[in-house]
Every structure is written in C-alpha cells, then in structure tokens.
Short mmCIF file of N, CA, C and O in Angstrom, two decimals:
data_model
loop_
_atom_site.label_atom_id
_atom_site.label_comp_id
_atom_site.label_asym_id
_atom_site.label_seq_id
_atom_site.Cartn_x
_atom_site.Cartn_y
_atom_site.Cartn_z
N UNK A 1 -10.88 12.27 -20.10
CA UNK A 1 -10.00 12.44 -19.00
C UNK A 1 -9.80 11.09 -18.22
O UNK A 1 -10.69 10.40 -17.98
N UNK A 2 -8.54 11.00 -17.83
CA UNK A 2 -8.21 9.78 -17.10
C UNK A 2 -8.07 10.15 -15.68
O UNK A 2 -7.72 11.16 -15.39
N UNK A 3 -8.40 9.13 -14.84
CA UNK A 3 -8.28 9.30 -13.45
C UNK A 3 -6.99 8.90 -12.95
O UNK A 3 -6.39 7.92 -13.44
N UNK A 4 -6.53 9.58 -11.96
CA UNK A 4 -5.25 9.32 -11.18
C UNK A 4 -5.32 7.84 -10.70
O UNK A 4 -6.47 7.31 -10.39
N UNK A 5 -4.18 7.21 -10.77
CA UNK A 5 -4.15 5.89 -10.03
C UNK A 5 -3.33 5.78 -8.72
O UNK A 5 -2.18 6.41 -8.68
N UNK A 6 -4.05 5.49 -7.69
CA UNK A 6 -3.63 5.55 -6.31
C UNK A 6 -3.34 4.04 -5.87
O UNK A 6 -4.32 3.20 -5.85
N UNK A 7 -2.15 3.71 -5.48
CA UNK A 7 -1.88 2.28 -5.01
C UNK A 7 -1.14 2.39 -3.70
O UNK A 7 -0.09 3.06 -3.66
N UNK A 8 -1.70 1.59 -2.80
CA UNK A 8 -1.02 1.27 -1.58
C UNK A 8 -0.29 -0.06 -1.67
O UNK A 8 -0.86 -1.13 -2.06
N UNK A 9 0.93 -0.16 -1.07
CA UNK A 9 1.61 -1.47 -1.12
C UNK A 9 1.36 -1.89 0.35
O UNK A 9 1.73 -1.26 1.30
N UNK A 10 0.86 -3.27 0.42
CA UNK A 10 0.93 -3.75 1.77
C UNK A 10 2.30 -4.33 2.15
O UNK A 10 3.19 -4.18 1.33
N UNK A 11 2.41 -4.85 3.28
CA UNK A 11 3.74 -5.36 3.69
C UNK A 11 4.20 -6.26 2.88
O UNK A 11 5.47 -6.42 2.48
N UNK A 12 3.36 -7.19 2.31
CA UNK A 12 3.91 -8.36 1.45
C UNK A 12 4.45 -7.75 0.10
O UNK A 12 5.46 -8.36 -0.51
N UNK A 13 3.80 -6.77 -0.31
CA UNK A 13 4.26 -6.19 -1.73
C UNK A 13 5.68 -5.53 -1.35
O UNK A 13 6.38 -5.55 -2.31
N UNK A 14 5.82 -4.87 -0.38
CA UNK A 14 7.06 -4.17 -0.05
C UNK A 14 8.30 -5.10 0.15
O UNK A 14 9.19 -5.07 -0.45
N UNK A 15 7.96 -6.28 0.71
CA UNK A 15 8.94 -7.36 0.91
C UNK A 15 9.22 -7.93 -0.54
O UNK A 15 10.41 -8.03 -0.89
N UNK A 16 8.21 -8.28 -1.30
CA UNK A 16 8.49 -8.71 -2.59
C UNK A 16 9.11 -7.81 -3.58
O UNK A 16 10.02 -8.23 -4.40
N UNK A 17 8.94 -6.45 -3.36
CA UNK A 17 9.47 -5.50 -4.13
C UNK A 17 11.15 -5.43 -3.96
O UNK A 17 11.90 -5.47 -4.75
N UNK A 18 11.42 -5.73 -2.74
CA UNK A 18 12.90 -5.84 -2.30
C UNK A 18 13.48 -6.93 -2.82
O UNK A 18 14.80 -7.13 -2.83
N UNK A 19 12.65 -8.04 -3.19
CA UNK A 19 13.33 -9.28 -3.73
C UNK A 19 13.28 -9.34 -5.25
O UNK A 19 13.42 -10.36 -5.88
N UNK A 20 12.84 -8.06 -5.85
CA UNK A 20 12.95 -8.10 -7.35
C UNK A 20 11.74 -8.47 -8.06
O UNK A 20 11.87 -8.71 -9.34
N UNK A 21 10.57 -8.41 -7.43
CA UNK A 21 9.38 -8.70 -8.09
C UNK A 21 9.04 -7.61 -9.28
O UNK A 21 9.00 -6.50 -8.94
N UNK A 22 8.89 -8.05 -10.53
CA UNK A 22 8.78 -7.20 -11.66
C UNK A 22 7.61 -6.41 -11.57
O UNK A 22 7.66 -5.21 -12.03
N UNK A 23 6.45 -6.87 -11.12
CA UNK A 23 5.30 -6.03 -11.09
C UNK A 23 5.33 -4.93 -10.08
O UNK A 23 4.95 -3.72 -10.37
N UNK A 24 5.95 -5.18 -8.85
CA UNK A 24 6.15 -4.26 -7.97
C UNK A 24 7.16 -3.12 -8.38
O UNK A 24 6.90 -1.94 -8.10
N UNK A 25 8.16 -3.67 -9.22
CA UNK A 25 9.16 -2.68 -9.72
C UNK A 25 8.44 -1.68 -10.74
O UNK A 25 8.87 -0.50 -10.82
N UNK A 26 7.60 -2.34 -11.48
CA UNK A 26 6.78 -1.53 -12.52
C UNK A 26 5.97 -0.37 -11.80
O UNK A 26 5.87 0.72 -12.33
N UNK A 27 5.39 -0.74 -10.70
CA UNK A 27 4.53 0.23 -9.98
C UNK A 27 5.55 1.41 -9.35
O UNK A 27 4.99 2.58 -9.43
N UNK A 28 6.69 1.04 -8.77
CA UNK A 28 7.48 1.92 -8.32
C UNK A 28 7.95 2.94 -9.42
O UNK A 28 8.06 4.04 -9.15
N UNK A 29 8.29 2.24 -10.49
CA UNK A 29 8.86 3.10 -11.67
C UNK A 29 7.74 4.13 -12.16
O UNK A 29 7.91 5.26 -12.31
N UNK A 30 6.46 3.61 -12.25
CA UNK A 30 5.36 4.44 -12.80
C UNK A 30 5.04 5.60 -11.85
O UNK A 30 4.86 6.80 -12.21
N UNK A 31 5.17 5.32 -10.48
CA UNK A 31 4.95 6.40 -9.60
C UNK A 31 5.94 7.42 -9.61
O UNK A 31 5.73 8.57 -9.36
N UNK A 32 7.07 7.04 -9.87
CA UNK A 32 8.29 8.16 -10.08
C UNK A 32 8.22 8.69 -11.43
O UNK A 32 8.57 10.01 -11.44
N UNK A 33 7.92 8.08 -12.45
CA UNK A 33 8.09 8.62 -13.71
C UNK A 33 6.84 9.20 -14.59
O UNK A 33 6.88 10.04 -15.42
N UNK A 34 5.77 8.74 -14.10
CA UNK A 34 4.52 8.91 -14.80
C UNK A 34 3.44 9.84 -14.13
O UNK A 34 3.22 9.47 -13.08
N UNK A 35 3.09 10.96 -14.64
CA UNK A 35 2.04 11.76 -13.96
C UNK A 35 0.81 10.96 -13.75
O UNK A 35 0.26 10.21 -14.65
N UNK A 36 0.18 11.25 -12.70
CA UNK A 36 -1.15 10.69 -12.32
C UNK A 36 -0.99 9.11 -11.65
O UNK A 36 -2.08 8.60 -11.31
N UNK A 37 0.16 8.83 -11.45
CA UNK A 37 0.33 7.54 -10.68
C UNK A 37 0.89 7.90 -9.33
O UNK A 37 2.02 8.54 -9.19
N UNK A 38 0.28 7.48 -8.34
CA UNK A 38 0.64 7.59 -6.96
C UNK A 38 0.92 6.43 -6.13
O UNK A 38 -0.06 5.46 -6.25
N UNK A 39 1.93 6.18 -5.47
CA UNK A 39 2.25 5.11 -4.60
C UNK A 39 2.45 5.32 -3.20
O UNK A 39 3.06 6.43 -2.82
N UNK A 40 1.90 4.59 -2.29
CA UNK A 40 1.82 4.89 -0.83
C UNK A 40 2.18 3.59 -0.14
O UNK A 40 2.02 2.37 -0.47
N UNK A 41 2.76 3.88 1.10
CA UNK A 41 2.93 2.85 2.11
C UNK A 41 2.66 3.47 3.36
O UNK A 41 2.85 4.62 3.70
N UNK A 42 1.85 2.74 4.23
CA UNK A 42 1.52 3.25 5.47
C UNK A 42 2.66 2.93 6.48
O UNK A 42 3.40 1.87 6.33
N UNK A 43 2.89 3.59 7.66
CA UNK A 43 3.82 3.44 8.52
C UNK A 43 3.70 2.05 9.23
O UNK A 43 4.70 1.39 9.28
N UNK A 44 2.53 1.56 9.49
CA UNK A 44 2.36 0.18 10.15
C UNK A 44 2.62 -0.86 9.32
O UNK A 44 3.34 -1.83 9.63
N UNK A 45 2.50 -0.64 7.95
CA UNK A 45 2.92 -1.77 6.93
C UNK A 45 4.27 -1.67 6.75
O UNK A 45 4.92 -2.82 6.60
N UNK A 46 4.82 -0.52 6.81
CA UNK A 46 6.42 -0.41 6.87
C UNK A 46 7.02 -1.34 7.93
O UNK A 46 8.03 -1.90 7.76
N UNK A 47 6.53 -1.07 9.04
CA UNK A 47 7.00 -1.81 10.29
C UNK A 47 6.95 -3.25 9.97
O UNK A 47 7.88 -4.06 10.25
N UNK A 48 5.82 -3.82 9.68
CA UNK A 48 5.59 -5.22 9.36
C UNK A 48 6.52 -5.81 8.25
O UNK A 48 7.11 -6.88 8.42
N UNK A 49 6.60 -4.98 7.20
CA UNK A 49 7.60 -5.29 6.13
C UNK A 49 9.09 -5.42 6.64
O UNK A 49 9.75 -6.36 6.34
N UNK A 50 9.49 -4.53 7.40
CA UNK A 50 10.79 -4.55 8.06
C UNK A 50 11.05 -5.72 8.93
O UNK A 50 12.18 -6.03 9.05
N UNK A 51 10.02 -5.92 9.72
CA UNK A 51 10.10 -7.22 10.50
C UNK A 51 10.37 -8.55 9.79
O UNK A 51 11.21 -9.30 10.09
N UNK A 52 9.69 -8.54 8.54
CA UNK A 52 9.80 -9.71 7.66
C UNK A 52 11.14 -9.75 6.95
O UNK A 52 11.85 -10.81 6.84
N UNK A 53 11.57 -8.48 6.58
CA UNK A 53 12.81 -8.35 5.88
C UNK A 53 13.50 -7.03 6.29
O UNK A 53 13.17 -5.99 5.71
N UNK A 54 14.50 -7.25 7.21
CA UNK A 54 15.15 -6.00 7.72
C UNK A 54 15.70 -5.13 6.47
O UNK A 54 16.30 -5.63 5.62
N UNK A 55 15.51 -3.78 6.72
CA UNK A 55 15.98 -2.81 5.73
C UNK A 55 15.04 -2.38 4.67
O UNK A 55 15.12 -1.42 4.02
N UNK A 56 13.83 -3.19 4.73
CA UNK A 56 12.79 -2.81 3.78
C UNK A 56 12.16 -1.51 4.01
O UNK A 56 12.03 -0.65 3.13
N UNK A 57 12.04 -1.07 5.19
CA UNK A 57 11.33 0.20 5.43
C UNK A 57 12.21 1.41 5.07
O UNK A 57 11.78 2.34 4.36
N UNK A 58 13.55 1.29 5.27
CA UNK A 58 14.43 2.38 4.91
C UNK A 58 14.33 2.51 3.34
O UNK A 58 14.38 3.61 2.77
N UNK A 59 14.46 1.31 2.68
CA UNK A 59 14.57 1.33 1.25
C UNK A 59 13.14 1.87 0.76
O UNK A 59 13.25 2.79 -0.19
N UNK A 60 12.05 1.44 1.11
CA UNK A 60 10.76 2.01 0.70
C UNK A 60 10.66 3.46 0.85
O UNK A 60 10.20 4.15 0.08
N UNK A 61 11.01 3.89 2.13
CA UNK A 61 10.90 5.36 2.41
C UNK A 61 11.84 6.25 1.54
O UNK A 61 11.43 7.41 1.23
N UNK A 62 12.88 5.58 1.10
CA UNK A 62 13.95 6.45 0.26
C UNK A 62 13.56 6.56 -1.25
O UNK A 62 14.09 7.28 -1.86
N UNK A 63 12.42 5.70 -1.57
CA UNK A 63 12.18 5.74 -3.09
C UNK A 63 11.52 7.03 -3.49
O UNK A 63 10.57 7.40 -2.86
N UNK A 64 11.93 7.56 -4.57
CA UNK A 64 11.28 8.65 -5.14
C UNK A 64 9.78 8.31 -5.58
O UNK A 64 9.64 7.23 -6.15
N UNK A 65 8.94 9.13 -5.34
CA UNK A 65 7.59 8.90 -5.78
C UNK A 65 6.71 7.95 -4.82
O UNK A 65 5.35 7.71 -5.05
N UNK A 66 7.48 7.59 -3.61
CA UNK A 66 6.72 6.91 -2.52
C UNK A 66 6.31 7.76 -1.55
O UNK A 66 7.16 8.68 -0.99
N UNK A 67 4.86 7.84 -1.15
CA UNK A 67 4.36 8.81 -0.21
C UNK A 67 4.26 7.81 1.07
O UNK A 67 3.59 6.71 1.02
N UNK A 68 4.67 8.34 2.17
CA UNK A 68 4.48 7.46 3.56
C UNK A 68 3.29 8.08 4.14
O UNK A 68 3.27 9.39 4.31
N UNK A 69 2.45 7.31 4.52
CA UNK A 69 1.24 7.79 5.31
C UNK A 69 1.33 7.47 6.84
O UNK A 69 1.49 6.34 7.19
N UNK A 70 1.24 8.55 7.51
CA UNK A 70 1.52 8.49 8.96
C UNK A 70 0.30 7.81 9.61
O UNK A 70 -0.81 7.87 9.21
N UNK A 71 0.52 7.38 10.93
CA UNK A 71 -0.62 6.96 11.70
C UNK A 71 -1.12 8.13 12.52
O UNK A 71 -0.57 8.55 13.56
N UNK A 72 -2.29 8.82 11.92
CA UNK A 72 -2.80 9.84 12.80
C UNK A 72 -3.85 9.41 13.67
O UNK A 72 -4.10 8.19 13.73
N UNK A 73 -4.56 10.27 14.43
CA UNK A 73 -5.56 9.73 15.47
C UNK A 73 -6.65 9.02 14.85
O UNK A 73 -7.01 7.95 15.39
N UNK A 74 -7.40 9.43 13.79
CA UNK A 74 -8.33 8.57 13.22
C UNK A 74 -8.02 7.27 12.84
O UNK A 74 -8.59 6.20 13.04
N UNK A 75 -6.84 7.21 12.09
CA UNK A 75 -6.37 5.83 11.65
C UNK A 75 -6.00 5.04 12.97
O UNK A 75 -6.24 3.83 12.93
N UNK A 76 -5.31 5.67 13.86
CA UNK A 76 -4.98 4.84 15.10
C UNK A 76 -6.14 4.18 15.84
O UNK A 76 -6.03 3.15 16.25
N UNK A 77 -7.21 5.05 15.98
CA UNK A 77 -8.37 4.52 16.39
C UNK A 77 -8.85 3.35 15.69
O UNK A 77 -9.46 2.33 16.30
N UNK A 78 -8.97 3.40 14.43
CA UNK A 78 -9.38 2.30 13.58
C UNK A 78 -8.54 1.16 13.72
O UNK A 78 -8.98 -0.16 13.84
N UNK A 79 -7.16 1.41 13.60
CA UNK A 79 -6.09 0.26 13.81
C UNK A 79 -6.17 -0.49 15.09
O UNK A 79 -5.85 -1.74 15.09
N UNK A 80 -6.37 0.32 16.20
CA UNK A 80 -6.44 -0.29 17.55
C UNK A 80 -7.29 -1.46 17.71
O UNK A 80 -7.03 -2.30 18.67
N UNK A 81 -8.35 -1.39 16.91
CA UNK A 81 -9.28 -2.50 17.09
C UNK A 81 -8.92 -3.88 16.41
O UNK A 81 -9.62 -4.93 16.62
N UNK A 82 -7.91 -3.87 15.65
CA UNK A 82 -7.50 -4.89 14.86
C UNK A 82 -6.30 -5.69 15.45
O UNK A 82 -5.60 -5.13 16.24
N UNK A 83 -6.03 -6.92 14.92
CA UNK A 83 -4.92 -7.67 15.45
C UNK A 83 -3.61 -7.35 14.59
O UNK A 83 -2.54 -7.49 15.00
N UNK A 84 -3.86 -7.23 13.25
CA UNK A 84 -2.68 -6.86 12.46
C UNK A 84 -2.65 -5.42 11.96
O UNK A 84 -3.44 -4.99 11.16
N UNK A 85 -1.89 -4.65 12.66
CA UNK A 85 -1.88 -3.24 12.38
C UNK A 85 -1.42 -2.85 10.92
O UNK A 85 -1.95 -1.93 10.38
N UNK A 86 -0.51 -3.56 10.32
CA UNK A 86 -0.16 -3.16 9.02
C UNK A 86 -1.29 -3.36 8.09
O UNK A 86 -1.57 -2.53 7.26
N UNK A 87 -2.05 -4.41 8.02
CA UNK A 87 -3.11 -4.62 7.21
C UNK A 87 -4.25 -3.67 7.47
O UNK A 87 -4.86 -2.99 6.67
N UNK A 88 -4.48 -3.38 8.76
CA UNK A 88 -5.62 -2.50 9.27
C UNK A 88 -5.22 -1.11 8.78
O UNK A 88 -6.21 -0.37 8.33
N UNK A 89 -4.04 -0.64 8.93
CA UNK A 89 -3.66 0.74 8.53
C UNK A 89 -3.75 0.82 7.03
O UNK A 89 -4.29 2.02 6.45
N UNK A 90 -3.40 -0.06 6.25
CA UNK A 90 -3.46 0.01 4.74
C UNK A 90 -4.88 0.02 4.49
O UNK A 90 -5.30 0.81 3.50
N UNK A 91 -5.64 -0.89 4.93
CA UNK A 91 -7.09 -0.84 4.65
C UNK A 91 -7.69 0.57 4.89
O UNK A 91 -8.51 1.04 4.16
N UNK A 92 -7.56 1.01 5.98
CA UNK A 92 -8.12 2.36 6.46
C UNK A 92 -7.62 3.44 5.44
O UNK A 92 -8.39 4.30 4.97
N UNK A 93 -6.27 3.51 5.14
CA UNK A 93 -5.91 4.55 4.19
C UNK A 93 -6.23 4.39 2.83
O UNK A 93 -6.35 5.33 2.20
N UNK A 94 -6.57 3.18 2.44
CA UNK A 94 -7.04 3.04 0.98
C UNK A 94 -8.54 3.39 0.80
O UNK A 94 -8.87 3.39 -0.35
N UNK A 95 -9.27 3.74 1.95
CA UNK A 95 -10.66 4.03 1.71
C UNK A 95 -10.76 5.33 1.07
O UNK A 95 -9.86 6.25 1.05
N UNK A 96 -11.90 5.58 0.35
CA UNK A 96 -12.15 6.95 -0.22
C UNK A 96 -11.88 8.12 0.71
O UNK A 96 -12.23 7.97 1.98
N UNK A 97 -11.31 9.16 0.24
CA UNK A 97 -10.98 10.35 1.10
C UNK A 97 -11.06 11.59 0.22
O UNK A 97 -11.22 11.43 -1.03
N UNK A 98 -10.97 12.85 0.84
CA UNK A 98 -10.98 14.01 -0.04
C UNK A 98 -9.77 13.86 -1.20
O UNK A 98 -9.96 14.34 -2.10
N UNK A 99 -8.64 13.45 -0.74
CA UNK A 99 -7.48 13.30 -1.66
C UNK A 99 -7.57 12.20 -2.72
O UNK A 99 -6.95 12.37 -3.79
N UNK A 100 -8.40 11.19 -2.29
CA UNK A 100 -8.58 9.94 -3.17
C UNK A 100 -10.11 9.69 -3.20
O UNK A 100 -10.47 8.62 -2.40
N UNK A 101 -10.78 10.42 -3.94
CA UNK A 101 -12.38 10.28 -3.78
C UNK A 101 -12.79 8.88 -4.22
O UNK A 101 -13.83 8.38 -3.82
N UNK A 102 -11.99 8.01 -5.02
CA UNK A 102 -12.40 6.80 -5.58
C UNK A 102 -11.71 5.74 -4.53
O UNK A 102 -11.75 4.65 -5.05
N UNK A 103 -10.94 6.13 -3.69
CA UNK A 103 -10.11 5.15 -2.87
C UNK A 103 -8.97 4.79 -3.58
O UNK A 103 -8.54 5.45 -4.57
N UNK A 104 -8.23 3.66 -3.09
CA UNK A 104 -7.08 3.22 -3.79
C UNK A 104 -6.99 1.75 -3.94
O UNK A 104 -7.85 1.01 -3.34
N UNK A 105 -6.05 1.29 -4.69
CA UNK A 105 -5.94 -0.08 -5.00
C UNK A 105 -4.89 -0.44 -3.96
O UNK A 105 -3.91 0.20 -3.68
N UNK A 106 -4.98 -1.76 -3.43
CA UNK A 106 -3.87 -2.35 -2.66
C UNK A 106 -3.27 -3.33 -3.45
O UNK A 106 -3.88 -4.28 -3.94
N UNK A 107 -1.97 -3.21 -3.53
CA UNK A 107 -0.97 -4.21 -4.23
C UNK A 107 -0.54 -5.11 -3.25
O UNK A 107 -0.10 -4.85 -2.12
N UNK A 108 -0.70 -6.43 -3.46
CA UNK A 108 -0.31 -7.46 -2.44
C UNK A 108 0.10 -8.76 -3.06
O UNK A 108 -0.38 -9.02 -4.25
N UNK A 109 0.92 -9.48 -2.50
CA UNK A 109 1.07 -10.94 -2.84
C UNK A 109 0.32 -11.83 -1.90
O UNK A 109 0.35 -13.21 -2.17
N UNK A 110 -0.59 -11.27 -1.08
CA UNK A 110 -1.50 -12.11 -0.44
C UNK A 110 -3.03 -11.49 -0.64
O UNK A 110 -3.71 -11.04 0.11
N UNK A 111 -3.47 -11.75 -1.96
CA UNK A 111 -4.80 -11.17 -2.29
C UNK A 111 -5.96 -11.90 -1.43
O UNK A 111 -6.93 -11.12 -1.20
N UNK A 112 -5.73 -13.00 -1.05
CA UNK A 112 -6.76 -13.67 -0.18
C UNK A 112 -7.00 -13.01 1.11
O UNK A 112 -8.17 -12.87 1.64
N UNK A 113 -6.05 -12.22 1.62
CA UNK A 113 -6.28 -11.41 2.93
C UNK A 113 -7.25 -10.27 2.67
O UNK A 113 -8.05 -9.92 3.53
N UNK A 114 -7.36 -9.81 1.34
CA UNK A 114 -8.30 -8.67 1.16
C UNK A 114 -9.57 -8.89 0.48
O UNK A 114 -10.35 -8.10 0.26
N UNK A 115 -9.76 -10.29 0.24
CA UNK A 115 -10.79 -10.74 -0.55
C UNK A 115 -12.28 -10.22 -0.03
O UNK A 115 -13.10 -9.87 -0.82
N UNK A 116 -12.44 -10.28 1.27
CA UNK A 116 -13.68 -9.85 1.89
C UNK A 116 -13.65 -8.40 2.32
O UNK A 116 -14.76 -7.88 2.84
N UNK A 117 -12.83 -7.60 1.91
CA UNK A 117 -12.68 -6.18 2.17
C UNK A 117 -13.16 -5.33 1.04
O UNK A 117 -13.14 -5.69 -0.18
N UNK A 118 -13.72 -4.02 1.34
CA UNK A 118 -14.15 -3.16 0.30
C UNK A 118 -13.17 -2.37 -0.41
O UNK A 118 -13.22 -1.16 -0.25
N UNK A 119 -12.15 -3.10 -0.90
CA UNK A 119 -11.11 -2.44 -1.59
C UNK A 119 -10.84 -3.14 -2.94
O UNK A 119 -11.11 -4.39 -3.11
N UNK A 120 -10.15 -2.53 -3.95
CA UNK A 120 -9.72 -3.14 -5.09
C UNK A 120 -8.28 -3.73 -4.93
O UNK A 120 -7.46 -3.03 -4.17
N UNK A 121 -7.97 -4.93 -5.47
CA UNK A 121 -6.65 -5.55 -5.32
C UNK A 121 -5.90 -5.65 -6.52
O UNK A 121 -6.46 -5.93 -7.59
N UNK A 122 -4.48 -5.48 -6.34
CA UNK A 122 -3.74 -5.85 -7.57
C UNK A 122 -2.79 -6.99 -7.13
O UNK A 122 -1.93 -6.70 -6.21
N UNK A 123 -3.10 -8.11 -7.63
CA UNK A 123 -2.15 -9.37 -7.19
C UNK A 123 -0.87 -9.24 -7.98
O UNK A 123 -0.71 -9.26 -9.04
N UNK A 124 0.17 -9.17 -7.07
CA UNK A 124 1.58 -9.13 -7.55
C UNK A 124 2.20 -10.32 -7.81
O UNK A 124 3.46 -10.46 -8.10
N UNK A 125 1.48 -11.58 -7.45
CA UNK A 125 2.07 -12.76 -7.73
C UNK A 125 2.37 -13.02 -9.38
O UNK A 125 1.53 -12.60 -10.14
N UNK A 126 3.42 -13.68 -9.65
CA UNK A 126 3.77 -13.92 -11.13
C UNK A 126 2.66 -14.88 -11.67
O UNK A 126 1.98 -15.61 -11.07
#
C-alpha cells in the first residue's frame, strides 16, 4: 500500500512555478492528474508570493488540484508569534494532522529556510 503524498508550496515555490520551473510544474500536474497526490498553498504564503510576483495568488488559486489552506484561529495564533507569516503558516500547516498523519513535504527554492525545522523538504532548484 502506498501512502498519499502531501506537498505544500511555500511562497518561493509558487513564484518559481509562475516562471516555468519544471519541478514545480510536475508537482502541479501530479496533483491534478494522479490519485494520492495532494498540493496545498497557505493563504499567508499566497500573499507573500503575490507581493513578490503580482498575479501569482490568483493563478495558484485557480489551478485544479490545488487546495488553499485558510488561516484559522489555531494557525493564526501560531503565525502571530513569527515575523514571516508565509513561512510560519506553511510550517504550521505542514505538521502532522488528522488529515495528514505523516505531515507534509514543503516544496521550496529556499531549502536553507527550512533546514532547522521539523519538516521534509523538496528542493525545487535545478
């Protein structure tokens, strides 16, 4: 039995996807076309990505297979303690939960940002 694959795009991954990054494009395709592949973006990371590259948030939100994770109260309380809300929301959402008991992978072009965090990373750099 294979386990489902859950991947969160951080803001850097969303920006690079809009610029044609092949690895990001493959993730987007798999989440749309293959059972057991799930792709997520947090609202706070969408805001950060859109600030870096206007139009990114609308593009990501419109993709089939992309689930947008809202900033609910528990996430908001966790995020409020941090300086970078996009990364904090993504980190919070990628932790193990009833929906994702093994947590999720964070796809990023800034793997050094996540190095000391308790998450698995997928480096999207070529």
